[in-house]
Amino acid sequence: MMYEFAYVRPASLEDAVRALRMHSEAKPLAGGMSLLSAMKLRLAAPTHLVDLGRLDGLAGIAGNNQAITIGAMTRHADVAASPIVREAIPALAVLAGDIGDRQVRHRGTLGGSVANADPAACYPAAVLGLAGTIITDRRHIGSDDFFRGLYETALETDEIVAAVEFTRPARAGYMKFPHPASRFALVGVFVAEFGAGNVRVAVTGAGPRVFREARLEAALAKEFTPTVASAVAVSAEGLNSDRAASAEYRAHLVSVMAARAVAWALAPTSQS
Amino acid sequence: MDAEIARAVGAGSSAPRIEDARLLTGKARYVENLDVSGCLFAAFLRSTHAHACIKSIDTTRAVAAPGVVAVFTGVDLLEAGVGPLPFHEVVQREDGGPMQPPARLALASDRVRFSGEAIALVIAQTRRAALDALEHIQVDYDPLPVVVRARMAHAEDAPLVADGAPRNVVGFMRIGDKAKTDAVFARAAHVTRLSLTNQRLSASPMETRSVIASWDRDRNRLTLFAGNQAPHMAREQIARCLGIPNDDLRIVVGDIGGGFGMKLVPYPEEVALLFAARSLKASIRWKADRTESFLSDTHGRDHDTDAEMAFDREGRILGVRMRVWANMGAYLSFFGITVATGSGNRVVSGVYRIPTLDVEVRAMLTNTAPVGPYRGAGRPEAIYRLERLLDVGAAELGMDPVTLRRINLITPDAIPYLANSGQIYESGNFPRILDQALAVADWAGFDARREAARARGQLYGGGICCHIDTTSGIRPFEQVGIVANALGRIDVFSGTQAMGQGIATVYASMVATRLGIPIDHINIVQGDTDRVPDGVGSYGSRSLFIGGSAVVQATEALVDVLRQRAAAVLASNSGDLIFEAGRFAVADRSIGIFELLARTGGVEAQGRHESKFVFPNGCYVCEAEIDPETGVVTIARFSGVDDVGTVIHPMIVHGQVQGSIAQGIAQALYEEVVYDDEGQLLSASFMDYALPRADVLPRLSVETDETSICPTNPLGAKGAGEAGCLGAPPAVVGAVMDALAKFGVRHLDMPLTPEKIWRAMRTPTPACRAEMRS
């Protein structure tokens, strides 16, 4: 059962920022699929919840030839079902459609996931893998600078994610090896190729934060095939080791999942 | 006679479940749904240490916190004369003396022995106020060394959990003939040896334990609303703890959202809450949150075993030796030690002829939550160790695992069979069940399926298990009353307990069919020690074959009385009356039950059935596929045949079989309660404790065989609730080990996680390496 807190429903993004400034222990509520659980377990105790749920301007999906932009309050289910996303970056639609369960996908949001920066969440892998840009109420932050550590981002305490812009890749794929209990990513690998020689590989679940795997990127930049990914020996150094998987096993899974993500990206059925 | 009765109660037809409309439309009566006015709320402070002396508890600030009504500690209960929770005194200590487990107090007073043990109880106006106040209680601990594994607890230098258990052995049991067994091992052509662990599990019901303890001001007595599977037994145990007569405690059970044996035993929280309700003359609610449930529910299994099997040259079993360290946790839950030393050992030799055996079971205290009955309760452990020995033995002897089993099976001509446990297998045809299971599984097609899987780059293996269950448990009787009133309503009173399994549907359908009247006239009354005069409860798959047999007796008694009355009304001899489709008839005269009741008034009848242990059995075949890159196991096929005796309600039997197989597969592949070396529970939420989901379970092809019905009850039933938990783990593990055979892997402990399998594939055993070199 949660500690008591005050509920605030701002009418605009500016009001929301103001509310966060006014109360040092306030937290934005962006779906609440992680925050509310943490509060129920009494692991989080914000004095105020600033609910972004009614800020309609923060939800929505738009695209052009270079990029697609997804509003921070867009639900996972809407991303998964979006014709724009499915056409431009099918791997992202598939990723969104496999987060959590049906209920989570209809409550949880892109902005909430990105700001929470759970080390085993799926979205950060897509944001980093697709060279995304995090657009906040005040600035643009590149994904390489955004994810700082365990539940730690470049966001100020009163800063709110408004949207995320994803670069359109030539092709991309995401493969997740689910944790047996939580079904978060024990290891999740997002691979994206942006034209010859430009490959990004983002790994979630395996380390204390989402990260890019340089050796896989280098190898796949030369030749974008599953065989190449399988052959890369990923280092276990710095990876998580816990009851569900050792660092060594996670390192192994990174190259297996990378190979499968590449295979998915290359499969004719995954290109719409 | 038996077949006639089974027909008369409608065996083989599946009436729709009478529970479902209520359960599926939010009208269930779980404790949390009960509207008891003016309830206070409770929260328990739990030990953060696995083993410590409590130097002091300061509740001053909690007592003064807003909304708090009272704070109780162990000292309050001791001073009021509340005694420890009882345990089943079923064996002795290893030195022959009486067992001396540590006193299991409702609230620990001077020492805690596991992480999560309740220390203090806060009663407040709201649940939030109670929880907030917990944070204001100061406990000063003096930590003690910790031991969590049963085998390690037996080490000479292991920390001691309690004074009365030297080397942590709280109870000891031996079966068999040591000298004879030593002799056959000495001259055996081959001996297979295996050390294995049957891991600890959590029952994980959807409805966590939930209680309302209430003081009845009018009658000056206590009522406990709780989801207990055996309310009459719990009343006796809890009343003893509180030092009150049974009649001063009423237990009311509504719907139970999953019990699985975990809700069979009384709990410290119930005693503490009843004490508080009596002290405050109030009604108090408490519901375990999920982490509390993982911490403080009784767990299941957790046996370490050294197992040995001696064979002759042809593969015939000569003898078996077992050394079992059964983890009891820090205290004995009521049936904790019964599971380890009693129920499992009734099937110690399985379905096999074993000329001699030597089994020692040590019940070990450790700094972990107490262990109790959990679906299967001892039999899964016993069957698993035998079946693993046979699989490994077959590999070592170069024999086919099916053949090795077949040549050792007890044959039908030997039934009834006096097993090594001293129990008599009353019926069964084990070779027939094996043959049928192989047919259902299309075992002949296995090699082709393996080739197909290999062509896809997958590893593929097959496993088989011949299992035998023993149903009933202690207190093997049930008493059933039937009251038919003049308006045609028929109440059936039973001390067995509905908990989702559908037993009320089965009873109602049996009575309605026998009486030839619509099922909606039948009302099954369970779960209230005031309304149901006597009974035992639901556990050990006993509700149908014992409880249902008592229903049959009571129904026949009712028909007899009605027949006498009908004879008088129709001016005939009762012996001449034909009873059919709800009417008594003679010549051209007849009268229906409802008219008879309306004209002659209500009727009461009683039935009672007492039973020996009976032995459902079966055979399962599993085929498993392994992804060689990740170690992930997929169950490709799961088939088998169960002999549960007469199948009264096929839909419910299949539901029970499916559910228990799902739990068995889950033990093989997913579930495990894990404590770290400091005794902290690492699997304390569903983020860490892996329950299976629908998408990991295969389509099951499991049939029933009714050719060996049970001769010791009028229905011919044997019990169907648990066999899947016995048969599935060895079949699944056998299949996975078969798939891994080329890596030289003999055995891996459950759960077979992907990493465990991946490691086994990467590090071939020395023998395997030698083979690869050659």
PDB file of C-alpha atoms in Angstrom, chain A residues 137-227:
ATOM      1  CA  ASP A 137      10.233  20.734 -22.593  1.00  0.00           C
ATOM      2  CA  ARG A 138      13.463  22.720 -23.021  1.00  0.00           C
ATOM      3  CA  ARG A 139      16.031  20.994 -25.269  1.00  0.00           C
ATOM      4  CA  HIS A 140      17.067  18.128 -27.541  1.00  0.00           C
ATOM      5  CA  ILE A 141      19.273  15.391 -26.082  1.00  0.00           C
ATOM      6  CA  GLY A 142      20.991  12.820 -28.264  1.00  0.00           C
ATOM      7  CA  SER A 143      20.476   9.212 -27.166  1.00  0.00           C
ATOM      8  CA  ASP A 144      24.239   8.676 -26.806  1.00  0.00           C
ATOM      9  CA  ASP A 145      24.215  11.330 -24.073  1.00  0.00           C
ATOM     10  CA  PHE A 146      20.871  10.484 -22.517  1.00  0.00           C
ATOM     11  CA  PHE A 147      21.212   7.141 -20.701  1.00  0.00           C
ATOM     12  CA  ARG A 148      23.694   7.671 -17.890  1.00  0.00           C
ATOM     13  CA  GLY A 149      23.319   4.689 -15.569  1.00  0.00           C
ATOM     14  CA  LEU A 150      20.949   2.532 -13.566  1.00  0.00           C
ATOM     15  CA  TYR A 151      17.632   4.437 -13.694  1.00  0.00           C
ATOM     16  CA  GLU A 152      19.718   7.492 -14.415  1.00  0.00           C
ATOM     17  CA  THR A 153      19.339   9.859 -17.383  1.00  0.00           C
ATOM     18  CA  ALA A 154      20.466  13.308 -18.462  1.00  0.00           C
ATOM     19  CA  LEU A 155      17.088  14.754 -17.441  1.00  0.00           C
ATOM     20  CA  GLU A 156      16.903  17.497 -14.823  1.00  0.00           C
ATOM     21  CA  THR A 157      14.539  16.716 -11.940  1.00  0.00           C
ATOM     22  CA  ASP A 158      11.981  19.190 -13.311  1.00  0.00           C
ATOM     23  CA  GLU A 159      12.484  18.267 -16.957  1.00  0.00           C
ATOM     24  CA  ILE A 160       9.814  16.407 -18.895  1.00  0.00           C
ATOM     25  CA  VAL A 161      10.224  14.308 -22.034  1.00  0.00           C
ATOM     26  CA  ALA A 162       7.874  15.622 -24.705  1.00  0.00           C
ATOM     27  CA  ALA A 163       8.735  13.340 -27.613  1.00  0.00           C
ATOM     28  CA  VAL A 164      11.347  11.041 -29.048  1.00  0.00           C
ATOM     29  CA  GLU A 165      12.602  11.294 -32.602  1.00  0.00           C
ATOM     30  CA  PHE A 166      13.848   8.085 -34.226  1.00  0.00           C
ATOM     31  CA  THR A 167      16.086   8.060 -37.279  1.00  0.00           C
ATOM     32  CA  ARG A 168      14.705   5.899 -40.069  1.00  0.00           C
ATOM     33  CA  PRO A 169      17.136   3.044 -40.694  1.00  0.00           C
ATOM     34  CA  ALA A 170      17.621   1.106 -43.893  1.00  0.00           C
ATOM     35  CA  ARG A 171      16.698  -1.886 -41.838  1.00  0.00           C
ATOM     36  CA  ALA A 172      16.531  -2.854 -38.227  1.00  0.00           C
ATOM     37  CA  GLY A 173      15.668  -5.716 -35.929  1.00  0.00           C
ATOM     38  CA  TYR A 174      15.101  -6.324 -32.234  1.00  0.00           C
ATOM     39  CA  MET A 175      15.397  -9.612 -30.362  1.00  0.00           C
ATOM     40  CA  LYS A 176      14.651 -10.100 -26.728  1.00  0.00           C
ATOM     41  CA  PHE A 177      15.572 -13.032 -24.512  1.00  0.00           C
ATOM     42  CA  PRO A 178      12.996 -12.664 -21.759  1.00  0.00           C
ATOM     43  CA  HIS A 179      13.664 -13.037 -18.060  1.00  0.00           C
ATOM     44  CA  PRO A 180      11.860 -16.238 -17.063  1.00  0.00           C
ATOM     45  CA  ALA A 181       9.805 -14.513 -14.379  1.00  0.00           C
ATOM     46  CA  SER A 182       9.423 -10.843 -15.224  1.00  0.00           C
ATOM     47  CA  ARG A 183       9.739 -11.150 -18.994  1.00  0.00           C
ATOM     48  CA  PHE A 184      11.748  -7.969 -19.050  1.00  0.00           C
ATOM     49  CA  ALA A 185      14.764  -8.322 -21.309  1.00  0.00           C
ATOM     50  CA  LEU A 186      17.370 -10.570 -19.761  1.00  0.00           C
ATOM     51  CA  VAL A 187      19.154  -9.535 -22.909  1.00  0.00           C
ATOM     52  CA  GLY A 188      17.629  -7.452 -25.686  1.00  0.00           C
ATOM     53  CA  VAL A 189      19.542  -6.375 -28.772  1.00  0.00           C
ATOM     54  CA  PHE A 190      18.464  -3.719 -31.256  1.00  0.00           C
ATOM     55  CA  VAL A 191      20.425  -3.613 -34.504  1.00  0.00           C
ATOM     56  CA  ALA A 192      19.992  -0.922 -37.138  1.00  0.00           C
ATOM     57  CA  GLU A 193      21.738  -0.301 -40.403  1.00  0.00           C
ATOM     58  CA  PHE A 194      21.614   3.218 -41.801  1.00  0.00           C
ATOM     59  CA  GLY A 195      23.251   2.665 -45.174  1.00  0.00           C
ATOM     60  CA  ALA A 196      26.550   1.031 -45.931  1.00  0.00           C
ATOM     61  CA  GLY A 197      29.017   0.958 -43.082  1.00  0.00           C
ATOM     62  CA  ASN A 198      26.798   2.657 -40.550  1.00  0.00           C
ATOM     63  CA  VAL A 199      25.444   0.164 -38.028  1.00  0.00           C
ATOM     64  CA  ARG A 200      24.312   0.712 -34.472  1.00  0.00           C
ATOM     65  CA  VAL A 201      23.834  -2.095 -31.964  1.00  0.00           C
ATOM     66  CA  ALA A 202      22.152  -1.265 -28.647  1.00  0.00           C
ATOM     67  CA  VAL A 203      21.944  -3.775 -25.836  1.00  0.00           C
ATOM     68  CA  THR A 204      19.463  -3.706 -22.963  1.00  0.00           C
ATOM     69  CA  GLY A 205      19.081  -6.004 -19.977  1.00  0.00           C
ATOM     70  CA  ALA A 206      22.683  -7.128 -20.019  1.00  0.00           C
ATOM     71  CA  GLY A 207      24.361  -4.256 -18.213  1.00  0.00           C
ATOM     72  CA  PRO A 208      23.638  -1.605 -15.603  1.00  0.00           C
ATOM     73  CA  ARG A 209      22.249   0.552 -18.439  1.00  0.00           C
ATOM     74  CA  VAL A 210      21.496   0.285 -22.112  1.00  0.00           C
ATOM     75  CA  PHE A 211      24.731   0.468 -24.104  1.00  0.00           C
ATOM     76  CA  ARG A 212      26.170   0.213 -27.614  1.00  0.00           C
ATOM     77  CA  GLU A 213      28.240  -2.852 -28.449  1.00  0.00           C
ATOM     78  CA  ALA A 214      31.212  -1.534 -30.406  1.00  0.00           C
ATOM     79  CA  ARG A 215      32.611  -4.868 -31.601  1.00  0.00           C
ATOM     80  CA  LEU A 216      29.289  -5.965 -33.001  1.00  0.00           C
ATOM     81  CA  GLU A 217      28.842  -2.573 -34.666  1.00  0.00           C
ATOM     82  CA  ALA A 218      32.271  -2.774 -36.283  1.00  0.00           C
ATOM     83  CA  ALA A 219      31.794  -6.313 -37.498  1.00  0.00           C
ATOM     84  CA  LEU A 220      28.278  -5.727 -38.824  1.00  0.00           C
ATOM     85  CA  ALA A 221      29.371  -2.506 -40.528  1.00  0.00           C
ATOM     86  CA  LYS A 222      31.648  -4.620 -42.683  1.00  0.00           C
ATOM     87  CA  GLU A 223      29.043  -7.273 -43.362  1.00  0.00           C
ATOM     88  CA  PHE A 224      25.486  -7.154 -42.082  1.00  0.00           C
ATOM     89  CA  THR A 225      24.771 -10.884 -41.641  1.00  0.00           C
ATOM     90  CA  PRO A 226      23.786 -13.162 -38.764  1.00  0.00           C
ATOM     91  CA  THR A 227      26.910 -15.250 -39.187  1.00  0.00           C
TER      92      THR A 227
END
